[in-house]
Amino acid sequence: MIDRVVLVSMHTSPLLTPGEGTAGGMNVYVDELARAMASRGVEVDVFTRRDRPGLADMVEVSARYRVHHVTAGPDRAVDTADLAAFVVEFADGVAALIETMDPPPDVVHSHYWLSGWAAIVLKRRLGIPVANSFHTLGRVKDLTRRFDDPPEPLLRIATEHEVIEEADCVVASTPAEAADLMEHYGADPGRLCTSPPGVDHTLFHPGSRAAARRRLGLGDGPRVLYVGRIQPLKGVDVAVEAFVLLSRRIPGVELDLVGGPSGSNGEPELDRLIRRVHEAALSARVRFRGTMPHRALADWYRAADVLHVPSRSESFGLVAAEAQACGVPVVAARVGGLPDVVQEGRSGLLVDGWDPSDHAAALETVLSDAATAGVLSRGAVEWSERFSWPATVNRFLELYGGIAARVEL
Ligand code: UDP
């Protein structure tokens, strides 16, 4: 029986609005997991770094779900790449708080390599079992990064190896991520657990496209949607180049890009994309909408004819699952976990590589063939049902119980 779970998310807080900066799918994941576990009667304490002055030591988000801000390094934003210097100070702060907890945590579930490192420090010091979710892996990102994107630091790769070696369990979101962990890091299959994240189906469900467009003030022409952080890894450049080609074939088609810049190369990437759209004389048809509150996204999905996910690397791709839950077909790159999230030919189309003309052709298929679009839309809703937070939490509680029992032996 699991009474208390500690979630560690050092570099980014579940209280942040996802879609720009350090906040994306992982923040949604940690927040949803915490809410769903707390609603099952588990005490959930999330630890994150204090990255702004004036943050409360603890925020009570809902019954049994708390977020603790721990001082480690300066109380301001620090580039993720520079946070390694503060991991041990962060782990010391978390350990001091854990030692006051009654009941003590049964398990620490850490997220991302920096938090995995902190969790291993906690395990060595306090003997608490650790499950770690990486969300992205340095070696895997490096395989398909754009030529001008810098490689991942060696410290990250070395730390990932150490966390994989020492954690009681490594959680993969998809079979593809589990395969990557074994192939690129030699992970022990006996300590791997594969569990997809969920989708909040109370928020993301089908609804009238026309009504969503009315609420958003959009016209009734064909629409492509991109949702996500803006950086080279996400392939937003592929979305824009594919749209340039598509705009010559589908009269009146428009592209909405929802999300903001992220990472050290996010701002220059956004500037480049805006310049490119301007050069192509498409500023009236390509709109950079900025970051939207998570709750507002359901209408953006419903308003679209197709969601484009051209990521160069993607361990899962929550946006693909959310759009499908709203009945929107997805055109995605065949990379990472996306082939597990999108059922090819049934809920969307997968494209090999990042050639914009291949992506434009797949988008054109969905936009120009109403029968195919209808089949994919119905298939998307059905396929999305497999992604559910209550089911994810059932699997995690079982997993935590298993590793806690193993450590007690
Ligand atoms: N998101 C959001 N507002 C935005 C853009 C994105 O709430 O303006 C959310 C989106 O709904 C999804 C998450 O951010 O839940 C992005 O997750 P995904 O797994 O697609 O990408 P990641 O950020 O993990 O690379």
Tab-separated table of C-alpha atoms and ligand atoms in Angstrom:
chain	number	residue	atom	x	y	z
A	1	MET	CA	0.000	0.000	0.000
A	2	ILE	CA	1.445	3.354	-1.048
A	3	ASP	CA	0.787	6.209	1.398
A	4	ARG	CA	3.134	8.923	0.183
A	5	VAL	CA	4.954	9.601	-3.066
A	6	VAL	CA	7.615	12.236	-3.632
A	7	LEU	CA	7.851	13.607	-7.182
A	8	VAL	CA	11.052	15.467	-8.038
A	9	SER	CA	11.020	17.997	-10.851
A	10	MET	CA	14.023	20.190	-10.147
A	11	HIS	CA	14.309	22.300	-13.301
A	12	THR	CA	10.676	23.154	-13.914
A	13	SER	CA	7.524	23.404	-11.819
A	14	PRO	CA	4.119	21.820	-12.420
A	15	LEU	CA	2.688	25.207	-11.413
A	16	LEU	CA	4.036	26.858	-14.606
A	17	THR	CA	1.964	27.358	-17.765
A	18	PRO	CA	3.241	24.843	-20.316
A	19	GLY	CA	4.153	25.722	-23.893
A	20	GLU	CA	7.234	27.966	-23.576
A	21	GLY	CA	10.529	28.280	-21.730
A	22	THR	CA	11.240	25.199	-19.626
A	23	ALA	CA	7.562	24.265	-19.373
A	24	GLY	CA	6.052	21.639	-21.670
A	25	GLY	CA	4.764	18.104	-21.573
A	26	MET	CA	6.730	17.167	-18.467
A	27	ASN	CA	4.997	19.856	-16.405
A	28	VAL	CA	1.592	18.626	-17.573
A	29	TYR	CA	2.687	15.051	-16.806
A	30	VAL	CA	3.852	15.792	-13.243
A	31	ASP	CA	0.772	17.893	-12.480
A	32	GLU	CA	-1.702	15.320	-13.843
A	33	LEU	CA	0.077	12.445	-12.115
A	34	ALA	CA	0.079	14.313	-8.797
A	35	ARG	CA	-3.618	15.225	-9.059
A	36	ALA	CA	-4.673	11.723	-10.051
A	37	MET	CA	-2.651	10.069	-7.270
A	38	ALA	CA	-3.874	12.539	-4.641
A	39	SER	CA	-7.464	11.871	-5.690
A	40	ARG	CA	-6.782	8.197	-4.953
A	41	GLY	CA	-5.852	9.061	-1.348
A	42	VAL	CA	-2.042	9.162	-1.747
A	43	GLU	CA	-0.075	12.049	-0.179
A	44	VAL	CA	1.877	13.663	-3.031
A	45	ASP	CA	4.770	16.069	-2.476
A	46	VAL	CA	6.421	17.633	-5.528
A	47	PHE	CA	9.839	19.255	-5.094
A	48	THR	CA	11.056	21.897	-7.517
A	49	ARG	CA	13.797	24.541	-7.427
A	50	ARG	CA	12.997	28.041	-6.192
A	51	ASP	CA	13.528	29.977	-9.452
A	52	ARG	CA	11.929	33.309	-8.499
A	53	PRO	CA	12.092	35.518	-5.433
A	54	GLY	CA	8.992	35.535	-3.250
A	55	LEU	CA	7.810	31.984	-3.933
A	56	ALA	CA	6.091	30.355	-0.952
A	57	ASP	CA	7.986	27.439	0.627
A	58	MET	CA	4.956	25.271	-0.044
A	59	VAL	CA	1.838	25.580	-2.190
A	60	GLU	CA	-1.153	23.377	-1.385
A	61	VAL	CA	-2.487	22.731	-4.901
A	62	SER	CA	-5.379	20.465	-3.911
A	63	ALA	CA	-6.155	18.031	-1.108
A	64	ARG	CA	-3.018	15.884	-0.512
A	65	TYR	CA	-1.085	17.521	-3.416
A	66	ARG	CA	1.650	19.991	-2.435
A	67	VAL	CA	4.446	21.721	-4.353
A	68	HIS	CA	7.576	22.616	-2.333
A	69	HIS	CA	10.044	25.256	-3.526
A	70	VAL	CA	13.576	24.342	-2.489
A	71	THR	CA	16.446	26.833	-2.480
A	72	ALA	CA	19.381	25.659	-4.627
A	73	GLY	CA	21.527	28.275	-6.353
A	74	PRO	CA	20.133	31.748	-7.031
A	75	ASP	CA	16.381	32.405	-6.696
A	76	ARG	CA	16.043	33.273	-10.373
A	77	ALA	CA	15.865	31.437	-13.697
A	78	VAL	CA	19.096	29.583	-14.529
A	79	ASP	CA	19.718	27.904	-17.903
A	80	THR	CA	18.923	24.206	-17.617
A	81	ALA	CA	22.464	23.459	-18.818
A	82	ASP	CA	23.877	25.329	-15.788
A	83	LEU	CA	21.679	23.694	-13.142
A	84	ALA	CA	24.006	20.722	-12.629
A	85	ALA	CA	26.052	22.871	-10.242
A	86	PHE	CA	23.098	23.019	-7.825
A	87	VAL	CA	21.811	19.424	-7.881
A	88	VAL	CA	23.487	18.352	-4.629
A	89	GLU	CA	22.352	21.506	-2.789
A	90	PHE	CA	18.838	20.816	-4.093
A	91	ALA	CA	18.980	17.173	-2.948
A	92	ASP	CA	20.194	18.321	0.511
A	93	GLY	CA	17.173	20.642	0.786
A	94	VAL	CA	14.756	17.902	-0.308
A	95	ALA	CA	16.342	15.384	2.103
A	96	ALA	CA	15.904	17.779	5.040
A	97	LEU	CA	12.186	18.158	4.243
A	98	ILE	CA	11.657	14.426	3.649
A	99	GLU	CA	13.132	13.675	7.058
A	100	THR	CA	10.294	15.647	8.698
A	101	MET	CA	7.545	13.731	6.829
A	102	ASP	CA	5.113	11.411	8.585
A	103	PRO	CA	4.404	8.975	7.036
A	104	PRO	CA	7.721	8.916	5.171
A	105	PRO	CA	7.586	8.539	1.383
A	106	ASP	CA	7.388	5.006	-0.003
A	107	VAL	CA	9.064	6.010	-3.237
A	108	VAL	CA	10.684	8.920	-5.074
A	109	HIS	CA	9.622	9.342	-8.708
A	110	SER	CA	12.004	11.756	-10.422
A	111	HIS	CA	11.572	13.434	-13.797
A	112	TYR	CA	14.392	14.330	-16.257
A	113	TRP	CA	18.077	13.601	-15.811
A	114	LEU	CA	18.810	16.412	-13.329
A	115	SER	CA	16.054	15.249	-10.981
A	116	GLY	CA	17.156	11.640	-11.522
A	117	TRP	CA	20.582	12.667	-10.226
A	118	ALA	CA	19.016	14.371	-7.180
A	119	ALA	CA	16.897	11.257	-6.567
A	120	ILE	CA	19.973	9.002	-6.613
A	121	VAL	CA	21.592	11.279	-4.003
A	122	LEU	CA	18.404	10.868	-1.892
A	123	LYS	CA	18.452	7.098	-2.377
A	124	ARG	CA	22.078	6.836	-1.265
A	125	ARG	CA	21.406	9.008	1.769
A	126	LEU	CA	17.918	7.922	2.893
A	127	GLY	CA	17.494	4.499	1.277
A	128	ILE	CA	14.217	5.460	-0.467
A	129	PRO	CA	13.570	3.521	-3.705
A	130	VAL	CA	13.666	5.527	-6.931
A	131	ALA	CA	11.717	5.377	-10.173
A	132	ASN	CA	12.945	7.774	-12.848
A	133	SER	CA	11.256	9.049	-16.007
A	134	PHE	CA	13.695	10.758	-18.365
A	135	HIS	CA	11.117	12.342	-20.717
A	136	THR	CA	13.977	12.961	-23.178
A	137	LEU	CA	17.342	11.225	-23.510
A	138	GLY	CA	20.536	13.067	-24.484
A	139	ARG	CA	21.876	10.348	-26.801
A	140	VAL	CA	18.525	10.017	-28.567
A	141	LYS	CA	18.158	13.782	-29.071
A	142	ASP	CA	21.642	13.857	-30.572
A	143	LEU	CA	20.739	11.243	-33.200
A	144	THR	CA	18.300	13.501	-35.062
A	145	ARG	CA	19.102	17.053	-33.922
A	146	ARG	CA	19.248	19.742	-36.624
A	147	PHE	CA	22.794	20.393	-37.878
A	148	ASP	CA	22.967	23.821	-36.152
A	149	ASP	CA	21.600	22.619	-32.787
A	150	PRO	CA	24.407	22.072	-30.227
A	151	PRO	CA	25.023	18.505	-28.984
A	152	GLU	CA	23.929	17.510	-25.492
A	153	PRO	CA	26.565	17.981	-22.743
A	154	LEU	CA	28.636	14.909	-21.868
A	155	LEU	CA	27.702	15.434	-18.217
A	156	ARG	CA	24.092	14.749	-19.141
A	157	ILE	CA	24.922	11.517	-20.957
A	158	ALA	CA	27.153	10.295	-18.123
A	159	THR	CA	24.506	11.154	-15.522
A	160	GLU	CA	21.805	9.379	-17.506
A	161	HIS	CA	23.968	6.239	-17.489
A	162	GLU	CA	24.439	6.484	-13.728
A	163	VAL	CA	20.743	7.050	-13.024
A	164	ILE	CA	19.816	4.074	-15.247
A	165	GLU	CA	22.360	1.965	-13.356
A	166	GLU	CA	21.193	2.954	-9.860
A	167	ALA	CA	17.441	3.606	-10.092
A	168	ASP	CA	15.183	0.797	-8.924
A	169	CYS	CA	13.080	1.343	-12.001
A	170	VAL	CA	13.298	3.413	-15.177
A	171	VAL	CA	9.949	4.412	-16.624
A	172	ALA	CA	9.580	4.646	-20.412
A	173	SER	CA	6.509	6.271	-21.947
A	174	THR	CA	6.471	4.020	-25.004
A	175	PRO	CA	8.024	0.750	-26.220
A	176	ALA	CA	10.210	2.927	-28.484
A	177	GLU	CA	11.677	4.743	-25.462
A	178	ALA	CA	12.271	1.410	-23.696
A	179	ALA	CA	14.114	0.173	-26.802
A	180	ASP	CA	16.216	3.370	-26.842
A	181	LEU	CA	17.115	2.904	-23.172
A	182	MET	CA	18.358	-0.612	-23.890
A	183	GLU	CA	20.066	0.148	-27.208
A	184	HIS	CA	21.782	3.432	-26.348
A	185	TYR	CA	22.329	3.028	-22.585
A	186	GLY	CA	22.416	-0.741	-22.028
A	187	ALA	CA	19.478	-0.478	-19.573
A	188	ASP	CA	18.555	-3.702	-17.767
A	189	PRO	CA	15.182	-4.793	-19.200
A	190	GLY	CA	14.269	-6.214	-15.768
A	191	ARG	CA	14.241	-2.693	-14.309
A	192	LEU	CA	12.363	-1.032	-17.171
A	193	CYS	CA	8.669	-0.285	-16.973
A	194	THR	CA	6.687	1.022	-19.935
A	195	SER	CA	3.646	3.131	-19.203
A	196	PRO	CA	2.159	5.835	-21.424
A	197	PRO	CA	0.981	9.091	-19.890
A	198	GLY	CA	-2.694	9.971	-20.083
A	199	VAL	CA	-4.937	12.675	-21.464
A	200	ASP	CA	-7.477	14.655	-19.468
A	201	HIS	CA	-10.571	13.476	-21.327
A	202	THR	CA	-12.801	15.820	-19.311
A	203	LEU	CA	-10.950	18.669	-21.027
A	204	PHE	CA	-9.988	17.135	-24.371
A	205	HIS	CA	-13.005	15.592	-26.085
A	206	PRO	CA	-14.729	16.096	-29.435
A	207	GLY	CA	-16.871	19.186	-29.937
A	208	SER	CA	-18.292	21.305	-32.730
A	209	ARG	CA	-15.572	22.646	-35.036
A	210	ALA	CA	-17.777	25.541	-36.137
A	211	ALA	CA	-18.532	26.560	-32.540
A	212	ALA	CA	-14.831	26.382	-31.574
A	213	ARG	CA	-13.943	28.573	-34.563
A	214	ARG	CA	-16.630	31.064	-33.621
A	215	ARG	CA	-15.331	31.268	-30.054
A	216	LEU	CA	-11.782	31.827	-31.339
A	217	GLY	CA	-12.856	34.282	-34.051
A	218	LEU	CA	-11.548	32.058	-36.873
A	219	GLY	CA	-12.908	31.714	-40.418
A	220	ASP	CA	-14.297	28.543	-41.981
A	221	GLY	CA	-11.435	27.661	-44.392
A	222	PRO	CA	-9.053	24.688	-44.017
A	223	ARG	CA	-6.743	24.959	-40.987
A	224	VAL	CA	-3.519	23.274	-39.942
A	225	LEU	CA	-2.411	23.524	-36.301
A	226	TYR	CA	0.990	23.236	-34.624
A	227	VAL	CA	1.092	23.185	-30.806
A	228	GLY	CA	4.299	23.104	-28.802
A	229	ARG	CA	7.408	24.852	-27.667
A	230	ILE	CA	9.281	26.654	-30.434
A	231	GLN	CA	12.812	25.299	-30.933
A	232	PRO	CA	14.657	23.370	-33.702
A	233	LEU	CA	14.072	19.989	-32.016
A	234	LYS	CA	10.325	20.422	-32.471
A	235	GLY	CA	10.662	20.820	-36.252
A	236	VAL	CA	8.592	24.016	-36.375
A	237	ASP	CA	10.710	24.971	-39.401
A	238	VAL	CA	9.428	21.820	-41.132
A	239	ALA	CA	5.852	22.860	-40.286
A	240	VAL	CA	6.406	26.284	-41.853
A	241	GLU	CA	8.201	24.980	-44.981
A	242	ALA	CA	5.551	22.291	-45.495
A	243	PHE	CA	2.890	24.973	-45.177
A	244	VAL	CA	4.589	27.146	-47.803
A	245	LEU	CA	4.195	24.220	-50.244
A	246	LEU	CA	0.678	23.372	-49.066
A	247	SER	CA	-0.506	26.959	-49.472
A	248	ARG	CA	0.150	26.658	-53.232
A	249	ARG	CA	-2.094	23.599	-53.469
A	250	ILE	CA	-4.964	24.248	-51.065
A	251	PRO	CA	-6.691	27.590	-51.587
A	252	GLY	CA	-7.291	29.571	-48.409
A	253	VAL	CA	-5.493	27.153	-46.070
A	254	GLU	CA	-4.213	28.707	-42.824
A	255	LEU	CA	-1.663	27.656	-40.203
A	256	ASP	CA	-1.893	28.440	-36.485
A	257	LEU	CA	1.226	28.005	-34.355
A	258	VAL	CA	0.462	27.855	-30.639
A	259	GLY	CA	3.372	27.963	-28.170
A	260	GLY	CA	6.362	30.127	-27.387
A	261	PRO	CA	10.160	29.998	-27.637
A	262	SER	CA	12.012	27.496	-25.482
A	263	GLY	CA	15.684	26.843	-24.747
A	264	SER	CA	18.743	28.888	-25.667
A	265	ASN	CA	17.946	28.719	-29.406
A	266	GLY	CA	14.178	29.273	-29.062
A	267	GLU	CA	14.126	33.071	-29.597
A	268	PRO	CA	16.403	33.079	-32.681
A	269	GLU	CA	14.359	30.204	-34.112
A	270	LEU	CA	11.109	32.138	-33.666
A	271	ASP	CA	12.672	35.236	-35.301
A	272	ARG	CA	13.860	33.113	-38.246
A	273	LEU	CA	10.411	31.578	-38.684
A	274	ILE	CA	8.653	34.948	-38.607
A	275	ARG	CA	11.109	36.270	-41.233
A	276	ARG	CA	10.549	33.187	-43.419
A	277	VAL	CA	6.745	33.576	-43.292
A	278	HIS	CA	7.109	37.244	-44.177
A	279	GLU	CA	9.444	36.450	-47.106
A	280	ALA	CA	6.956	33.888	-48.423
A	281	ALA	CA	4.243	36.583	-48.253
A	282	LEU	CA	2.185	34.351	-45.959
A	283	SER	CA	1.888	36.574	-42.886
A	284	ALA	CA	-1.881	36.761	-43.327
A	285	ARG	CA	-2.203	32.976	-43.375
A	286	VAL	CA	0.368	31.871	-40.795
A	287	ARG	CA	-0.302	33.132	-37.290
A	288	PHE	CA	2.032	32.861	-34.329
A	289	ARG	CA	-0.535	32.765	-31.528
A	290	GLY	CA	1.886	32.559	-28.596
A	291	THR	CA	1.364	30.382	-25.552
A	292	MET	CA	-2.202	29.445	-24.642
A	293	PRO	CA	-3.424	28.337	-21.218
A	294	HIS	CA	-3.682	24.546	-21.225
A	295	ARG	CA	-7.471	24.670	-20.768
A	296	ALA	CA	-7.874	26.916	-23.828
A	297	LEU	CA	-6.223	24.366	-26.107
A	298	ALA	CA	-9.268	22.122	-26.489
A	299	ASP	CA	-10.923	24.735	-28.719
A	300	TRP	CA	-7.736	25.205	-30.769
A	301	TYR	CA	-7.631	21.465	-31.442
A	302	ARG	CA	-11.350	21.300	-32.283
A	303	ALA	CA	-11.014	24.270	-34.644
A	304	ALA	CA	-8.275	22.525	-36.666
A	305	ASP	CA	-8.630	20.072	-39.550
A	306	VAL	CA	-5.293	18.479	-38.752
A	307	LEU	CA	-2.520	18.735	-36.138
A	308	HIS	CA	1.024	18.725	-37.515
A	309	VAL	CA	3.728	17.233	-35.227
A	310	PRO	CA	6.977	17.313	-37.247
A	311	SER	CA	9.314	16.853	-34.222
A	312	ARG	CA	12.896	15.737	-34.848
A	313	SER	CA	12.818	13.855	-31.541
A	314	GLU	CA	9.819	13.084	-29.334
A	315	SER	CA	9.635	10.609	-26.483
A	316	PHE	CA	5.818	10.740	-26.444
A	317	GLY	CA	4.112	13.876	-27.817
A	318	LEU	CA	1.211	14.768	-25.529
A	319	VAL	CA	-0.177	17.223	-28.093
A	320	ALA	CA	-0.798	14.341	-30.520
A	321	ALA	CA	-2.785	12.456	-27.875
A	322	GLU	CA	-4.739	15.591	-26.863
A	323	ALA	CA	-5.680	16.461	-30.465
A	324	GLN	CA	-6.785	12.884	-31.147
A	325	ALA	CA	-8.970	12.971	-28.030
A	326	CYS	CA	-10.675	16.001	-29.622
A	327	GLY	CA	-11.226	14.027	-32.842
A	328	VAL	CA	-8.475	15.738	-34.816
A	329	PRO	CA	-6.265	13.603	-37.103
A	330	VAL	CA	-2.514	13.990	-36.685
A	331	VAL	CA	0.254	14.150	-39.291
A	332	ALA	CA	3.468	13.299	-37.416
A	333	ALA	CA	7.095	12.476	-38.079
A	334	ARG	CA	7.819	8.778	-37.644
A	335	VAL	CA	10.198	9.279	-34.742
A	336	GLY	CA	10.510	8.247	-31.086
A	337	GLY	CA	7.171	7.555	-29.418
A	338	LEU	CA	4.995	9.197	-32.088
A	339	PRO	CA	4.303	5.899	-33.928
A	340	ASP	CA	2.929	4.569	-30.618
A	341	VAL	CA	0.795	7.656	-30.012
A	342	VAL	CA	-0.537	7.926	-33.571
A	343	GLN	CA	-1.985	4.785	-35.111
A	344	GLU	CA	-0.890	4.969	-38.719
A	345	GLY	CA	-3.770	5.083	-41.193
A	346	ARG	CA	-6.319	4.946	-38.383
A	347	SER	CA	-5.830	8.082	-36.260
A	348	GLY	CA	-3.353	9.926	-38.470
A	349	LEU	CA	-0.513	9.667	-40.948
A	350	LEU	CA	3.191	9.186	-40.240
A	351	VAL	CA	5.897	10.697	-42.402
A	352	ASP	CA	9.432	9.352	-42.775
A	353	GLY	CA	12.065	12.055	-42.279
A	354	TRP	CA	11.680	15.817	-42.313
A	355	ASP	CA	11.443	16.696	-46.002
A	356	PRO	CA	8.781	19.458	-46.115
A	357	SER	CA	7.350	18.111	-49.380
A	358	ASP	CA	6.609	14.740	-47.757
A	359	HIS	CA	4.916	16.475	-44.834
A	360	ALA	CA	2.939	18.732	-47.203
A	361	ALA	CA	1.737	15.664	-49.147
A	362	ALA	CA	0.432	13.988	-45.970
A	363	LEU	CA	-1.294	17.204	-44.831
A	364	GLU	CA	-2.841	17.552	-48.289
A	365	THR	CA	-4.247	14.002	-48.078
A	366	VAL	CA	-6.098	14.837	-44.868
A	367	LEU	CA	-7.262	18.281	-46.055
A	368	SER	CA	-8.407	17.327	-49.532
A	369	ASP	CA	-10.114	13.988	-48.888
A	370	ALA	CA	-13.143	14.398	-46.618
A	371	ALA	CA	-13.792	10.648	-46.409
A	372	THR	CA	-10.226	9.932	-45.197
A	373	ALA	CA	-10.413	12.850	-42.755
A	374	GLY	CA	-13.682	11.475	-41.314
A	375	VAL	CA	-12.246	7.973	-40.858
A	376	LEU	CA	-9.103	9.368	-39.193
A	377	SER	CA	-11.128	11.658	-36.945
A	378	ARG	CA	-13.265	8.781	-35.625
A	379	GLY	CA	-10.186	6.571	-35.313
A	380	ALA	CA	-8.393	9.336	-33.405
A	381	VAL	CA	-11.081	9.483	-30.707
A	382	GLU	CA	-11.065	5.697	-30.318
A	383	TRP	CA	-7.270	5.434	-30.208
A	384	SER	CA	-6.973	8.255	-27.662
A	385	GLU	CA	-9.030	6.295	-25.149
A	386	ARG	CA	-5.996	4.172	-24.344
A	387	PHE	CA	-4.287	7.237	-22.847
A	388	SER	CA	-5.893	7.788	-19.463
A	389	TRP	CA	-4.456	9.169	-16.226
A	390	PRO	CA	-6.462	6.861	-13.927
A	391	ALA	CA	-5.028	3.852	-15.821
A	392	THR	CA	-1.516	5.352	-15.683
A	393	VAL	CA	-1.850	5.888	-11.933
A	394	ASN	CA	-3.003	2.274	-11.427
A	395	ARG	CA	0.141	1.076	-13.184
A	396	PHE	CA	2.388	3.435	-11.220
A	397	LEU	CA	0.915	2.506	-7.833
A	398	GLU	CA	1.522	-1.138	-8.664
A	399	LEU	CA	5.048	-0.344	-9.815
A	400	TYR	CA	5.832	1.722	-6.696
A	401	GLY	CA	4.477	-1.101	-4.501
A	402	GLY	CA	6.751	-3.569	-6.292
A	403	ILE	CA	9.950	-1.565	-5.941
A	404	ALA	CA	9.179	-0.565	-2.329
A	405	ALA	CA	8.678	-4.251	-1.445
A	406	ARG	CA	11.936	-5.189	-3.208
A	407	VAL	CA	13.902	-2.581	-1.256
A	408	GLU	CA	12.390	-3.749	2.068
A	409	LEU	CA	13.551	-7.368	1.518
B	1	UDP	N1	0.801	23.373	-24.135
B	1	UDP	C1	-0.026	24.307	-23.533
B	1	UDP	N2	-0.069	25.567	-24.060
B	1	UDP	C2	0.641	25.934	-25.154
B	1	UDP	C3	1.458	24.971	-25.786
B	1	UDP	C4	1.525	23.690	-25.241
B	1	UDP	O1	-0.717	23.998	-22.557
B	1	UDP	O2	0.555	27.079	-25.587
B	1	UDP	C5	0.881	21.999	-23.556
B	1	UDP	C6	0.229	20.959	-24.430
B	1	UDP	O3	-1.161	20.913	-24.218
B	1	UDP	C7	0.934	19.672	-23.985
B	1	UDP	C8	2.322	20.183	-23.563
B	1	UDP	O4	2.235	21.601	-23.451
B	1	UDP	O5	0.266	19.097	-22.884
B	1	UDP	C9	3.392	19.824	-24.576
B	1	UDP	O6	3.697	18.468	-24.434
B	1	UDP	P1	4.412	17.595	-25.548
B	1	UDP	O7	4.596	16.236	-24.970
B	1	UDP	O8	3.653	17.655	-26.816
B	1	UDP	O9	5.795	18.321	-25.818
B	1	UDP	P2	7.049	18.635	-24.834
B	1	UDP	O10	6.860	20.000	-24.304
B	1	UDP	O11	7.052	17.577	-23.758
B	1	UDP	O12	8.250	18.547	-25.706
